[in-house]
Amino acid sequence: MKNHQITIKDIARELNISKSTVSRALTGHPSVKSETRKAILELAEQLDYQRNMMSISLITNKSYTIGIVVPEFITSFFPQVVVGAQEEAAKAGYNVLVSQSNDDYATEVANTKVMLANRVDGIMVSISKETRNFDHLKIFQRKGIPIVFFNRVCDEMAVPKVVIDDYDAAYHAVEHLVLSGRKRIAHLAGPEVLAISRKRLNGYIDALKKHQIPVSDDLVIPYDLNLSKVKIYIKHLMGLENPPDALFAVNDPTAIESMRVIKELGLRIPEDIAIVGFGNNYGSDFIEPGLTTVNQPVKEIGKTAMTLLLGLIDKDTAQWRAVTKTLDTELIIRGSTIKQELPQSKR
Amino acid sequence: MKNHQITIKDIARELNISKSTVSRALTGHPSVKSETRKAILELAEQLDYQRNMMSISLITNKSYTIGIVVPEFITSFFPQVVVGAQEEAAKAGYNVLVSQSNDDYATEVANTKVMLANRVDGIMVSISKETRNFDHLKIFQRKGIPIVFFNRVCDEMAVPKVVIDDYDAAYHAVEHLVLSGRKRIAHLAGPEVLAISRKRLNGYIDALKKHQIPVSDDLVIPYDLNLSKVKIYIKHLMGLENPPDALFAVNDPTAIESMRVIKELGLRIPEDIAIVGFGNNYGSDFIEPGLTTVNQPVKEIGKTAMTLLLGLIDKDTAQWRAVTKTLDTELIIRGSTIKQELPQSKR
DNA sequence: CTGTTAGCGCCTTCAG
DNA sequence: CTGAAGGCGCTAACAG
């Protein structure tokens, strides 16, 4: 049996009145005799009537749906952003269509097509690490569908963005390493195509320069964020004749995987090498030692991006302004950089 | 400017042909002169034409959207399930509307209403820990919209379910503690309203009975999964005059939080107390010591539930069978129960 | 092979 | 206050 939904027609027939009257009562139009209105509302309630959004979408040319395009759903970051965004959307009566691409470009493109077919009223996107061509996103601009980037943004599109100050956060993270006495600080960086990687790299470089520490190419390794490769890089770094005494990892998963490898090598953290991550992901507080990392206001990112996006809907495109909101970060210092006296298991 | 989508009408006008011909060409109907077809497809491509799903939904009374209702998005479990489900849905041309309720009953109800208004063709649900009344879900049954439960299921509804054998997994987890020599095994249990909690509790009880270990009420603490309370319970347990030598936690977050508290108390894991969790969540492998826990095939749960659900759509309700698929689990033994020689940082 | 018509569920004129 | 008619974008049935 096809699913059998109650329609206005059903209610009208049952009550033997016209469809338009039912529609009026249901939409709260005042010009309905209170008696009739009451009967209609009661019957609607009783039959679990739900107005079919499809039809109203057809009329208004709005879907009341926002698309969210994210690269992955493994770490806690994107799910949390989605939660924040969803809360904000719900307040405004919007639904959210989420798609994740497994960091795969082709999937991202396919997903955005789906968003188009579903007539999303706007999209919030964080691009995959493979994305270099933005045609699939520019379509939205051309069609007048607002788009807001967050986290991994697209530099070449003049649309609103929600980011954190990656440069600044990286700068302070690395400075923290310098101030705690480290001289040879390695950086496991992200892919160069991501602006986010480049900014963190620049923060790293400038912090070193500021403190008259030479930037050594040997110590900077950009990689594709495929964690299985971390082991190779760490072994290489620690095998140098002058190995690093600190590591700034482009994100927490990288930092955590690095810690695992370093422990395997029998080295001590932070005595032999200090580690700083980025993201304050789930788990960075209970790994041992705790991971010093940059905290970002995850849910806030989602909320901010959604608020920005909703503000663009129904506005004339001419009024759109490509603001970039930069949210504050905070360096959380834990045991991976500073030896801490923990009241925990005796060794 | 409202977003201006290209329609069949636009293409027809441009090419000066009828709308039906355009529609036929676009839907791959053979009866279109290849010349005309070519012109249509080219123009459509050029204009980024995307058929409006709203209208076809209106006709077919299908939305090609599946709702997924989950209680939370903090741990990696549900996001991963969603990924699995989404992959399966995409293969069949379906979208996914995800809603999370923050484990709040009222939000869950509101979310399901949204699903109804959006005419989802089916829903996959895992209930919140507060949910005791299932009227909001029974509506779907009544309307002939298929529903599949996963993980946290509703016993009183005869619909397909995808679960793991919680009883069996708990039994083996606890038996592992017994076989490793523990005699006083505590259990931080989940809320009794969740079937999942009861099954794990029963597995715990039966494993103890099987091995002639008395089940002590003092050692079983059901709680509402609010992690901030774990500290109180652990302190209470460890303060008993005859404290437990092992703890079976209802899930990994509980286990991990317990480990934190236990370390704070200056106790050693596993020497003073062994810990077993449930779920093999993200982080359970890199906490120290590694957490012995029950691994569940997360993505597989999502895929299986979605496959089951898609199989129900368009079928006569009479053909629906309330199968329950039970997926295999595996106990992963790590350092929290067995002292392991780790080739890592010297102590 | 192509055009015309009707209708999906709803809302919004326009007439009573 | 209420009813009838038209149309949103698309497809399907019915003519050519």
XYZ file of C-alpha atoms (C1' of nucleotides) in Angstrom:
726
model
C 0.000 0.000 0.000
C 1.349 3.408 -0.916
C 1.491 5.645 2.066
C -1.834 7.285 2.444
C -1.599 10.847 3.640
C -4.508 12.975 4.714
C -5.139 15.977 2.482
C -7.247 19.088 2.668
C -9.522 17.449 0.168
C -10.223 14.628 2.608
C -11.118 17.030 5.374
C -13.294 19.109 3.074
C -15.172 16.068 1.861
C -15.667 14.743 5.366
C -17.028 18.057 6.614
C -18.817 18.744 3.346
C -17.316 22.181 2.882
C -14.995 23.689 0.333
C -11.284 23.066 0.208
C -10.495 26.741 0.353
C -12.280 27.117 3.653
C -10.315 24.246 5.090
C -7.116 25.764 3.799
C -8.013 29.099 5.343
C -8.766 27.569 8.713
C -5.531 25.611 8.661
C -3.430 28.634 7.791
C -5.023 30.726 10.499
C -6.835 33.056 8.186
C -9.346 35.057 10.285
C -12.251 34.912 7.880
C -13.601 31.549 8.925
C -16.604 31.102 11.169
C -15.183 30.004 14.496
C -17.514 27.058 14.560
C -16.333 25.765 11.191
C -12.744 26.482 12.106
C -13.048 24.474 15.271
C -14.489 21.478 13.460
C -11.751 21.628 10.882
C -8.921 21.896 13.354
C -10.314 19.091 15.426
C -10.645 16.764 12.499
C -7.190 17.675 11.275
C -5.743 16.884 14.668
C -7.623 13.652 14.885
C -6.465 12.480 11.472
C -2.879 13.595 12.080
C -3.117 15.933 9.167
C 0.215 17.428 8.155
C 0.308 19.912 5.335
C 2.283 18.639 2.412
C 5.379 20.758 2.198
C 5.867 19.687 -1.404
C 2.940 21.633 -2.654
C 3.659 24.762 -0.741
C 7.238 24.532 -1.931
C 5.973 24.339 -5.449
C 4.001 27.501 -4.981
C 6.501 29.556 -3.066
C 9.483 28.172 -4.931
C 11.095 27.573 -1.581
C 11.890 24.255 -0.004
C 12.547 25.447 3.525
C 15.553 23.213 3.362
C 19.182 24.150 3.772
C 21.895 21.922 2.411
C 25.040 21.293 4.424
C 28.025 19.858 2.593
C 30.819 18.486 4.735
C 33.910 16.466 3.868
C 33.685 13.862 6.582
C 31.795 12.618 9.576
C 34.478 10.646 11.371
C 35.852 13.221 13.737
C 33.502 15.009 16.052
C 34.047 18.356 14.360
C 31.568 18.308 11.514
C 28.780 16.486 13.317
C 28.989 19.150 16.010
C 28.915 21.945 13.479
C 25.846 20.353 11.962
C 24.152 20.235 15.338
C 24.724 23.939 15.845
C 23.536 24.755 12.352
C 20.487 22.584 12.685
C 19.403 24.229 15.883
C 19.564 27.605 14.255
C 17.741 26.403 11.148
C 14.973 24.790 13.153
C 14.284 28.057 14.938
C 13.590 29.643 11.568
C 11.484 26.728 10.361
C 14.098 25.280 8.072
C 15.205 21.704 7.614
C 18.669 20.580 6.957
C 19.877 18.177 4.303
C 23.312 16.924 5.224
C 25.739 15.300 2.858
C 29.255 14.125 3.483
C 31.660 13.331 0.734
C 34.303 11.170 2.408
C 36.677 13.877 1.258
C 36.024 12.747 -2.299
C 35.621 15.397 -4.977
C 33.292 13.441 -7.258
C 30.987 12.648 -4.349
C 30.943 16.288 -3.340
C 29.875 17.288 -6.833
C 27.185 14.614 -6.920
C 25.937 15.729 -3.532
C 25.609 19.333 -4.589
C 23.579 18.259 -7.615
C 21.201 16.559 -5.247
C 20.936 19.759 -3.272
C 20.028 21.608 -6.438
C 17.394 19.087 -7.439
C 15.928 19.368 -3.990
C 15.774 23.119 -4.369
C 17.585 23.917 -1.182
C 17.128 27.542 -0.232
C 20.792 27.866 0.584
C 23.898 25.799 1.285
C 26.578 25.779 3.897
C 29.746 24.132 2.711
C 33.137 23.009 3.849
C 35.026 21.643 0.871
C 36.767 18.312 0.528
C 40.532 18.188 0.618
C 40.530 17.267 -3.061
C 38.385 20.140 -4.290
C 40.206 22.521 -6.605
C 37.459 23.248 -9.102
C 34.487 25.158 -7.754
C 32.100 25.109 -10.696
C 29.632 22.924 -8.862
C 29.400 25.578 -6.179
C 29.362 28.564 -8.471
C 26.157 27.217 -9.974
C 24.453 28.175 -6.752
C 25.699 31.716 -6.993
C 24.446 31.957 -10.557
C 21.052 30.637 -9.585
C 20.812 33.107 -6.755
C 20.952 30.458 -4.056
C 22.950 31.815 -1.148
C 26.054 29.972 -0.093
C 28.148 30.294 3.019
C 31.487 28.612 3.549
C 32.808 27.508 6.891
C 36.050 25.978 8.083
C 37.431 24.931 4.710
C 36.507 27.849 2.530
C 36.916 28.683 -1.118
C 39.063 31.752 -1.582
C 37.994 32.483 -5.104
C 34.330 32.930 -4.324
C 33.125 36.183 -2.855
C 30.553 34.872 -0.420
C 30.216 34.944 3.355
C 32.565 32.729 5.291
C 32.870 31.578 8.838
C 36.339 30.708 9.932
C 38.683 30.865 12.817
C 41.929 32.752 12.589
C 44.067 29.796 11.622
C 47.147 31.896 11.176
C 46.853 33.495 14.561
C 45.981 30.276 16.350
C 48.903 28.461 14.751
C 51.196 31.355 15.587
C 50.302 31.211 19.249
C 50.470 27.445 19.379
C 53.973 27.469 17.992
C 54.980 30.404 20.124
C 53.909 28.394 23.135
C 56.365 25.708 22.072
C 59.122 28.259 21.659
C 58.454 29.869 24.996
C 58.594 26.486 26.679
C 62.119 26.132 25.371
C 61.812 24.153 22.164
C 64.198 24.982 19.385
C 63.566 22.440 16.670
C 59.886 22.430 15.971
C 58.556 20.197 13.214
C 55.250 20.736 11.437
C 53.096 17.983 9.964
C 51.073 20.203 7.660
C 47.891 19.705 5.688
C 47.563 19.625 1.920
C 48.649 22.882 0.340
C 45.452 23.253 -1.646
C 43.511 23.924 1.526
C 43.743 27.534 2.591
C 43.422 26.344 6.133
C 46.677 24.405 5.789
C 48.522 27.311 4.296
C 47.380 29.661 7.025
C 48.463 27.312 9.757
C 51.770 26.850 8.018
C 52.280 30.599 7.806
C 51.478 31.015 11.472
C 54.095 28.388 12.205
C 56.694 30.068 10.035
C 56.096 33.533 11.398
C 56.199 32.406 14.994
C 59.591 30.855 14.383
C 60.872 33.921 12.582
C 59.630 36.194 15.301
C 61.757 34.273 17.775
C 64.787 34.027 15.512
C 64.458 30.320 15.022
C 65.454 29.209 11.545
C 62.730 27.590 9.501
C 64.064 24.296 8.262
C 62.484 22.644 5.258
C 63.385 19.243 6.654
C 60.999 19.819 9.505
C 57.940 20.803 7.482
C 56.037 17.933 5.938
C 52.788 18.640 4.107
C 50.666 15.530 3.692
C 47.236 14.501 2.480
C 45.742 13.897 5.927
C 45.687 10.190 5.337
C 46.544 9.064 8.866
C 48.156 5.834 7.801
C 51.069 7.857 6.506
C 51.806 9.597 9.784
C 53.932 6.716 10.972
C 56.314 7.105 8.046
C 56.747 10.813 8.604
C 57.266 10.584 12.321
C 59.830 7.830 11.948
C 61.590 9.907 9.370
C 61.591 12.992 11.566
C 62.798 11.187 14.644
C 65.463 9.453 12.651
C 67.074 12.701 11.570
C 70.503 13.246 12.970
C 69.132 16.309 14.643
C 65.573 15.292 15.429
C 62.892 17.783 16.438
C 62.096 18.478 20.063
C 58.535 19.525 19.270
C 55.834 18.830 16.726
C 53.023 21.066 15.627
C 50.402 18.899 13.917
C 47.888 20.399 11.528
C 45.006 18.784 13.384
C 44.244 16.616 16.385
C 43.882 13.280 14.618
C 47.334 13.825 13.166
C 48.688 14.805 16.567
C 47.117 11.811 18.261
C 48.396 9.393 15.668
C 51.815 10.992 15.996
C 51.737 10.472 19.740
C 50.966 6.834 19.227
C 53.914 6.386 16.907
C 56.227 8.351 19.174
C 55.309 6.190 22.140
C 55.914 3.114 20.043
C 59.396 4.407 19.376
C 59.936 4.477 23.113
C 60.178 8.241 23.325
C 58.686 10.324 26.073
C 56.157 13.111 25.639
C 56.787 15.937 26.385
C 60.372 15.297 27.573
C 61.757 14.003 24.294
C 59.286 15.751 22.091
C 56.386 18.078 22.770
C 53.217 17.881 20.699
C 50.601 20.464 19.806
C 47.466 19.644 17.875
C 44.701 21.732 16.433
C 40.964 21.409 16.974
C 40.471 20.150 20.509
C 38.679 17.130 19.128
C 36.978 14.532 21.214
C 39.656 12.478 22.871
C 42.384 15.070 23.021
C 41.691 15.514 26.707
C 41.873 11.896 27.725
C 44.793 10.724 25.688
C 47.948 10.624 27.834
C 49.490 12.953 28.184
C 46.653 15.333 27.413
C 47.105 17.016 24.077
C 47.860 20.720 24.001
C 45.663 21.997 21.214
C 43.698 24.870 19.767
C 40.085 24.906 20.791
C 37.589 26.133 18.250
C 33.978 27.014 19.043
C 32.544 24.169 17.022
C 28.839 24.533 17.590
C 29.198 28.275 17.297
C 30.691 27.883 13.851
C 27.587 26.007 12.754
C 25.250 28.517 14.343
C 27.052 31.509 12.908
C 27.199 30.105 9.404
C 23.525 29.193 9.473
C 22.496 32.581 10.816
C 24.489 34.279 8.086
C 22.930 32.025 5.492
C 19.372 32.504 6.651
C 19.946 36.224 6.544
C 20.720 35.981 2.855
C 17.605 34.077 1.857
C 14.861 36.167 0.303
C 17.210 39.120 0.159
C 18.125 40.637 -3.120
C 21.423 39.178 -4.275
C 22.700 42.698 -4.658
C 22.494 43.053 -0.905
C 24.678 40.056 -0.200
C 27.921 40.987 1.359
C 30.869 38.679 1.459
C 31.572 39.137 5.123
C 34.033 36.818 6.752
C 33.304 36.074 10.377
C 36.306 35.052 12.367
C 35.557 33.260 15.591
C 37.869 33.170 18.546
C 40.099 30.263 19.386
C 41.923 29.411 22.541
C 45.083 27.456 23.152
C 44.460 24.704 25.642
C 47.646 23.677 27.343
C 47.909 20.109 28.486
C 50.560 17.563 29.285
C 51.855 17.043 25.791
C 53.839 20.252 26.013
C 54.186 20.962 29.709
C 54.985 18.265 32.236
C 52.076 18.318 34.597
C 51.783 16.863 38.055
C 48.833 14.561 37.743
C 47.208 13.078 40.785
C 46.778 9.840 38.917
C 48.087 6.312 38.655
C 51.475 5.893 40.216
C 54.067 4.667 37.878
C 16.055 38.383 -5.950
C 14.280 35.095 -5.382
C 16.308 32.228 -6.669
C 15.521 31.779 -10.290
C 15.504 28.172 -11.337
C 15.348 26.979 -14.910
C 12.192 25.055 -15.749
C 11.028 22.889 -18.601
C 8.881 25.774 -19.672
C 11.961 27.945 -20.154
C 13.622 25.332 -22.316
C 10.456 24.763 -24.336
C 10.026 28.454 -24.963
C 13.638 28.901 -25.935
C 13.513 26.039 -28.407
C 9.959 26.849 -29.445
C 8.657 23.344 -28.844
C 6.149 21.860 -26.445
C 6.841 21.256 -22.795
C 5.966 17.596 -23.061
C 8.614 16.995 -25.654
C 11.174 18.574 -23.414
C 9.985 16.468 -20.521
C 10.210 13.333 -22.616
C 13.720 14.091 -23.768
C 14.804 14.814 -20.226
C 13.354 11.608 -18.855
C 14.951 9.528 -21.584
C 11.754 8.617 -23.325
C 12.684 7.084 -26.720
C 10.047 8.810 -28.797
C 11.902 12.051 -29.401
C 13.679 12.884 -32.624
C 17.350 12.529 -31.839
C 17.979 15.958 -33.232
C 15.423 17.603 -30.967
C 16.612 15.530 -28.039
C 20.165 16.647 -28.576
C 19.205 20.303 -28.677
C 17.167 19.924 -25.504
C 19.838 18.099 -23.555
C 22.461 20.569 -24.609
C 20.424 23.544 -23.561
C 19.524 21.891 -20.297
C 23.155 21.234 -19.585
C 24.117 24.734 -20.501
C 21.495 26.290 -18.275
C 22.252 23.915 -15.392
C 18.728 22.674 -15.523
C 17.814 20.450 -12.591
C 14.397 18.903 -12.493
C 12.383 20.170 -9.580
C 11.950 17.280 -7.195
C 9.043 19.042 -5.546
C 6.766 18.588 -8.493
C 7.615 15.012 -9.163
C 7.146 14.342 -5.466
C 3.750 15.890 -5.709
C 2.812 13.560 -8.526
C 4.277 10.352 -7.231
C 3.422 11.114 -3.630
C 6.971 10.218 -2.806
C 9.687 12.522 -1.554
C 12.654 10.254 -2.186
C 13.736 11.286 1.247
C 14.366 9.062 4.244
C 14.287 10.491 7.743
C 16.861 9.427 10.286
C 16.137 10.190 13.924
C 19.021 9.862 16.337
C 19.405 10.856 19.976
C 22.787 12.523 19.762
C 25.680 13.452 17.563
C 28.451 13.809 20.109
C 29.960 10.376 20.076
C 31.115 8.940 16.804
C 28.488 6.210 16.850
C 25.480 7.897 15.311
C 27.345 9.982 12.744
C 28.954 6.787 11.516
C 25.630 4.996 11.337
C 24.294 7.912 9.321
C 27.196 7.666 6.906
C 26.477 3.990 6.307
C 22.778 4.652 5.887
C 23.352 7.564 3.568
C 25.585 5.574 1.261
C 22.922 2.935 0.911
C 20.192 5.504 0.365
C 22.170 7.344 -2.284
C 22.574 4.150 -4.275
C 18.811 3.920 -4.487
C 18.371 7.600 -5.291
C 17.147 8.623 -1.883
C 18.122 11.584 0.248
C 18.450 11.571 3.938
C 17.000 14.035 6.411
C 18.831 13.713 9.697
C 17.567 14.984 13.003
C 19.108 14.658 16.401
C 17.219 15.301 19.568
C 19.927 15.874 22.168
C 18.313 12.949 23.924
C 15.316 15.155 24.552
C 11.862 13.653 24.152
C 10.054 16.843 23.116
C 12.663 17.562 20.455
C 12.337 14.033 19.161
C 8.593 14.472 18.803
C 9.006 17.814 17.061
C 11.568 16.308 14.717
C 9.290 13.479 13.713
C 6.547 15.976 12.892
C 8.950 17.678 10.550
C 9.636 14.347 8.919
C 5.923 13.888 8.390
C 5.443 17.329 6.902
C 8.308 16.612 4.558
C 6.643 13.419 3.497
C 9.599 11.196 4.126
C 9.160 7.835 2.458
C 10.389 6.054 5.540
C 12.227 6.634 8.805
C 15.084 5.019 10.612
C 15.021 5.715 14.297
C 17.002 5.265 17.457
C 15.018 6.633 20.353
C 16.132 9.118 22.971
C 16.842 7.930 26.464
C 13.761 9.757 27.665
C 11.296 8.268 25.228
C 8.624 6.155 26.841
C 5.635 7.118 24.751
C 5.746 6.080 21.142
C 2.672 7.758 19.701
C 4.738 10.059 17.540
C 6.267 7.021 15.889
C 3.115 4.997 15.634
C 1.667 7.707 13.435
C 4.058 6.557 10.751
C 2.803 3.023 10.991
C -0.760 4.209 10.700
C 0.064 6.286 7.655
C 1.783 3.375 6.020
C 5.230 4.968 6.196
C 7.758 2.250 6.899
C 9.866 2.552 10.005
C 12.954 0.672 11.049
C 14.546 0.873 14.466
C 18.214 0.495 15.135
C 20.355 0.432 18.241
C 17.819 1.833 20.678
C 14.663 0.108 19.585
C 11.051 0.237 20.691
C 9.892 -3.139 21.937
C 6.220 -2.429 21.675
C 6.213 -1.781 17.956
C 6.246 -4.694 15.545
C 8.559 -3.306 12.910
C 11.971 -4.302 11.594
C 14.900 -3.667 13.874
C 18.642 -3.725 13.549
C 20.483 -4.447 16.721
C 23.465 -6.193 18.095
C 23.099 -8.943 20.637
C 23.541 -6.772 23.670
C 22.866 -9.585 26.071
C 25.401 -11.858 24.487
C 28.038 -9.157 24.109
C 27.642 -8.101 27.733
C 27.757 -11.711 28.842
C 31.055 -12.288 27.119
C 32.518 -9.008 28.268
C 31.751 -9.843 31.885
C 32.864 -13.431 31.465
C 36.178 -12.078 30.242
C 36.506 -10.208 33.532
C 35.646 -13.320 35.488
C 38.088 -15.487 33.582
C 40.825 -12.955 34.213
C 40.284 -13.498 37.909
C 37.944 -10.711 38.982
C 35.428 -11.506 41.667
C 33.704 -8.256 42.508
C 32.492 -6.820 39.268
C 30.513 -3.588 39.362
C 28.174 -2.438 36.614
C 27.436 1.170 35.761
C 24.220 0.508 33.864
C 22.094 2.600 31.549
C 18.574 3.809 32.219
C 16.168 0.954 32.730
C 13.708 2.292 30.175
C 16.125 1.473 27.390
C 15.899 -2.145 26.302
C 19.542 -1.928 25.464
C 20.394 -1.218 29.091
C 18.283 -4.062 30.362
C 19.831 -6.523 27.954
C 23.348 -5.537 28.915
C 22.383 -5.778 32.567
C 20.964 -9.250 32.040
C 24.093 -10.380 30.252
C 26.074 -9.117 33.212
C 23.885 -10.920 35.716
C 23.865 -14.196 33.845
C 27.605 -14.212 33.321
C 28.105 -13.806 37.053
C 25.568 -16.507 37.859
C 27.108 -18.881 35.394
C 30.370 -18.565 37.266
C 28.829 -18.764 40.719
C 29.601 -15.201 41.561
C 26.911 -13.588 43.687
C 25.160 -10.631 42.131
C 25.356 -7.790 44.594
C 22.884 -4.940 44.358
C 25.507 -2.597 45.766
C 27.564 -3.062 42.684
C 24.898 -2.333 40.113
C 24.161 1.336 39.510
C 21.729 2.321 36.776
C 22.090 5.932 35.767
C 20.808 8.382 33.194
C 23.984 8.481 31.100
C 24.698 12.006 32.233
C 28.473 11.746 32.415
C 28.844 14.375 35.082
C 27.394 11.900 37.560
C 29.946 9.203 36.931
C 32.366 10.723 39.398
C 29.888 10.354 42.228
C 29.187 6.729 41.461
C 32.806 5.730 41.035
C 33.780 7.426 44.281
C 30.941 5.658 45.994
C 31.927 2.281 44.586
C 35.584 2.648 45.405
C 34.725 3.826 48.874
C 32.844 0.659 49.743
C 34.470 -1.399 52.437
C 34.777 -4.143 49.903
C 35.319 -2.227 46.654
C 34.972 -3.792 43.208
C 37.995 -5.151 41.368
C 36.364 -4.646 37.984
C 33.823 -2.400 36.314
C 31.599 -3.141 33.371
C 30.363 0.184 31.987
C 27.262 0.365 29.841
C 29.093 2.295 27.133
C 32.497 3.676 26.268
C 31.951 7.280 27.331
C 30.949 5.999 30.742
C 33.973 3.717 30.847
C 36.334 6.484 29.788
C 34.950 8.923 32.309
C 35.227 6.220 34.959
C 38.863 5.687 34.071
C 39.514 9.361 34.485
C 37.980 9.385 37.936
C 39.739 6.201 38.945
C 43.089 7.648 37.930
C 42.295 10.768 39.891
C 41.770 8.584 42.929
C 45.284 7.298 42.455
C 44.215 3.774 41.589
C 45.823 1.670 38.915
C 44.086 0.174 35.911
C 43.916 -2.788 35.522
C 45.780 -3.788 38.713
C 43.398 -2.208 41.201
C 40.366 -2.286 38.995
C 39.770 -3.583 35.491
C 37.416 -1.744 33.130
C 35.310 -2.917 30.245
C 33.317 -0.576 28.052
C 30.852 -1.083 25.258
C 30.909 0.337 21.751
C 34.543 0.667 20.730
C 34.008 4.367 20.274
C 36.564 6.732 18.875
C 39.214 7.185 21.498
C 38.882 3.861 23.269
C 42.050 2.697 21.583
C 44.238 5.609 22.472
C 43.223 6.226 26.025
C 45.703 4.649 28.398
C 45.491 1.916 29.120
C 43.523 0.948 26.031
C 39.918 0.196 26.856
C 38.687 -3.345 26.548
C 35.335 -2.971 24.879
C 32.708 -4.479 22.620
C 33.092 -3.536 19.004
C 29.945 -3.067 16.989
C 29.823 -2.835 13.209
C 28.708 0.780 13.181
C 28.536 1.565 9.496
C 27.052 -1.837 8.870
C 24.213 -1.038 11.249
C 23.350 2.007 9.168
C 23.593 0.136 5.895
C 21.517 -2.765 7.117
C 18.784 -0.593 8.551
C 18.581 1.482 5.381
C 18.484 -1.582 3.150
C 15.692 -3.034 5.244
C 13.826 0.254 5.090
C 14.177 0.719 1.359
C 12.889 -2.803 0.899
C 9.688 -1.820 2.646
C 8.926 1.221 0.540
C 6.362 0.688 -2.175
C 5.570 -2.709 -0.749
C 2.122 -3.503 0.510
C 2.079 -2.977 4.269
C 0.714 -6.478 4.571
C 4.030 -7.757 3.340
C 6.061 -6.004 5.992
C 7.669 -8.391 8.330
C 9.031 -7.359 11.662
C 12.368 -9.035 11.221
C 15.081 -8.235 13.706
C 18.562 -8.331 12.288
C 21.242 -8.993 14.840
C 24.722 -8.044 13.818
C 27.852 -9.595 15.239
C 29.964 -7.960 17.885
C 33.451 -8.704 19.003
C 35.167 -8.199 22.327
C 38.337 -6.206 21.870
C 40.746 -6.857 24.682
C 43.086 -4.061 25.612
C 45.115 -2.926 28.576
C 42.228 -1.907 30.811
C 41.619 -5.554 31.700
C 44.870 -7.320 30.875
C 48.245 -5.887 31.726
C 49.986 -5.556 28.416
C 53.606 -5.108 27.637
C 53.614 -2.003 25.531
C 56.656 -0.981 23.561
C 56.007 2.585 24.549
C 57.201 5.283 26.891
C 59.288 3.909 29.715
C 57.866 4.456 33.096
C 7.358 11.640 -33.264
C 4.785 15.837 -31.078
C 1.222 18.682 -28.919
C -2.778 19.213 -25.624
C -4.986 18.314 -21.357
C -5.559 17.096 -16.714
C -4.074 16.669 -12.225
C -0.726 15.878 -7.923
C -1.944 19.399 -2.878
C -2.005 23.707 -1.725
C -2.785 28.705 -1.694
C -4.446 32.899 -3.669
C -7.234 35.750 -6.368
C -11.833 36.709 -7.730
C -16.807 36.240 -7.108
C -20.477 35.632 -4.684
C -17.855 34.400 5.636
C -17.571 30.801 1.701
C -16.992 28.688 -2.964
C -14.896 28.273 -7.620
C -11.047 28.788 -10.576
C -6.267 29.118 -11.727
C -1.539 27.999 -11.288
C 3.247 26.423 -9.101
C 6.591 22.281 -12.375
C 6.129 18.156 -13.898
C 4.394 13.685 -15.865
C 1.051 10.701 -17.978
C -2.859 9.781 -20.797
C -4.901 11.005 -24.750
C -5.035 12.707 -29.198
C -3.127 13.685 -33.434
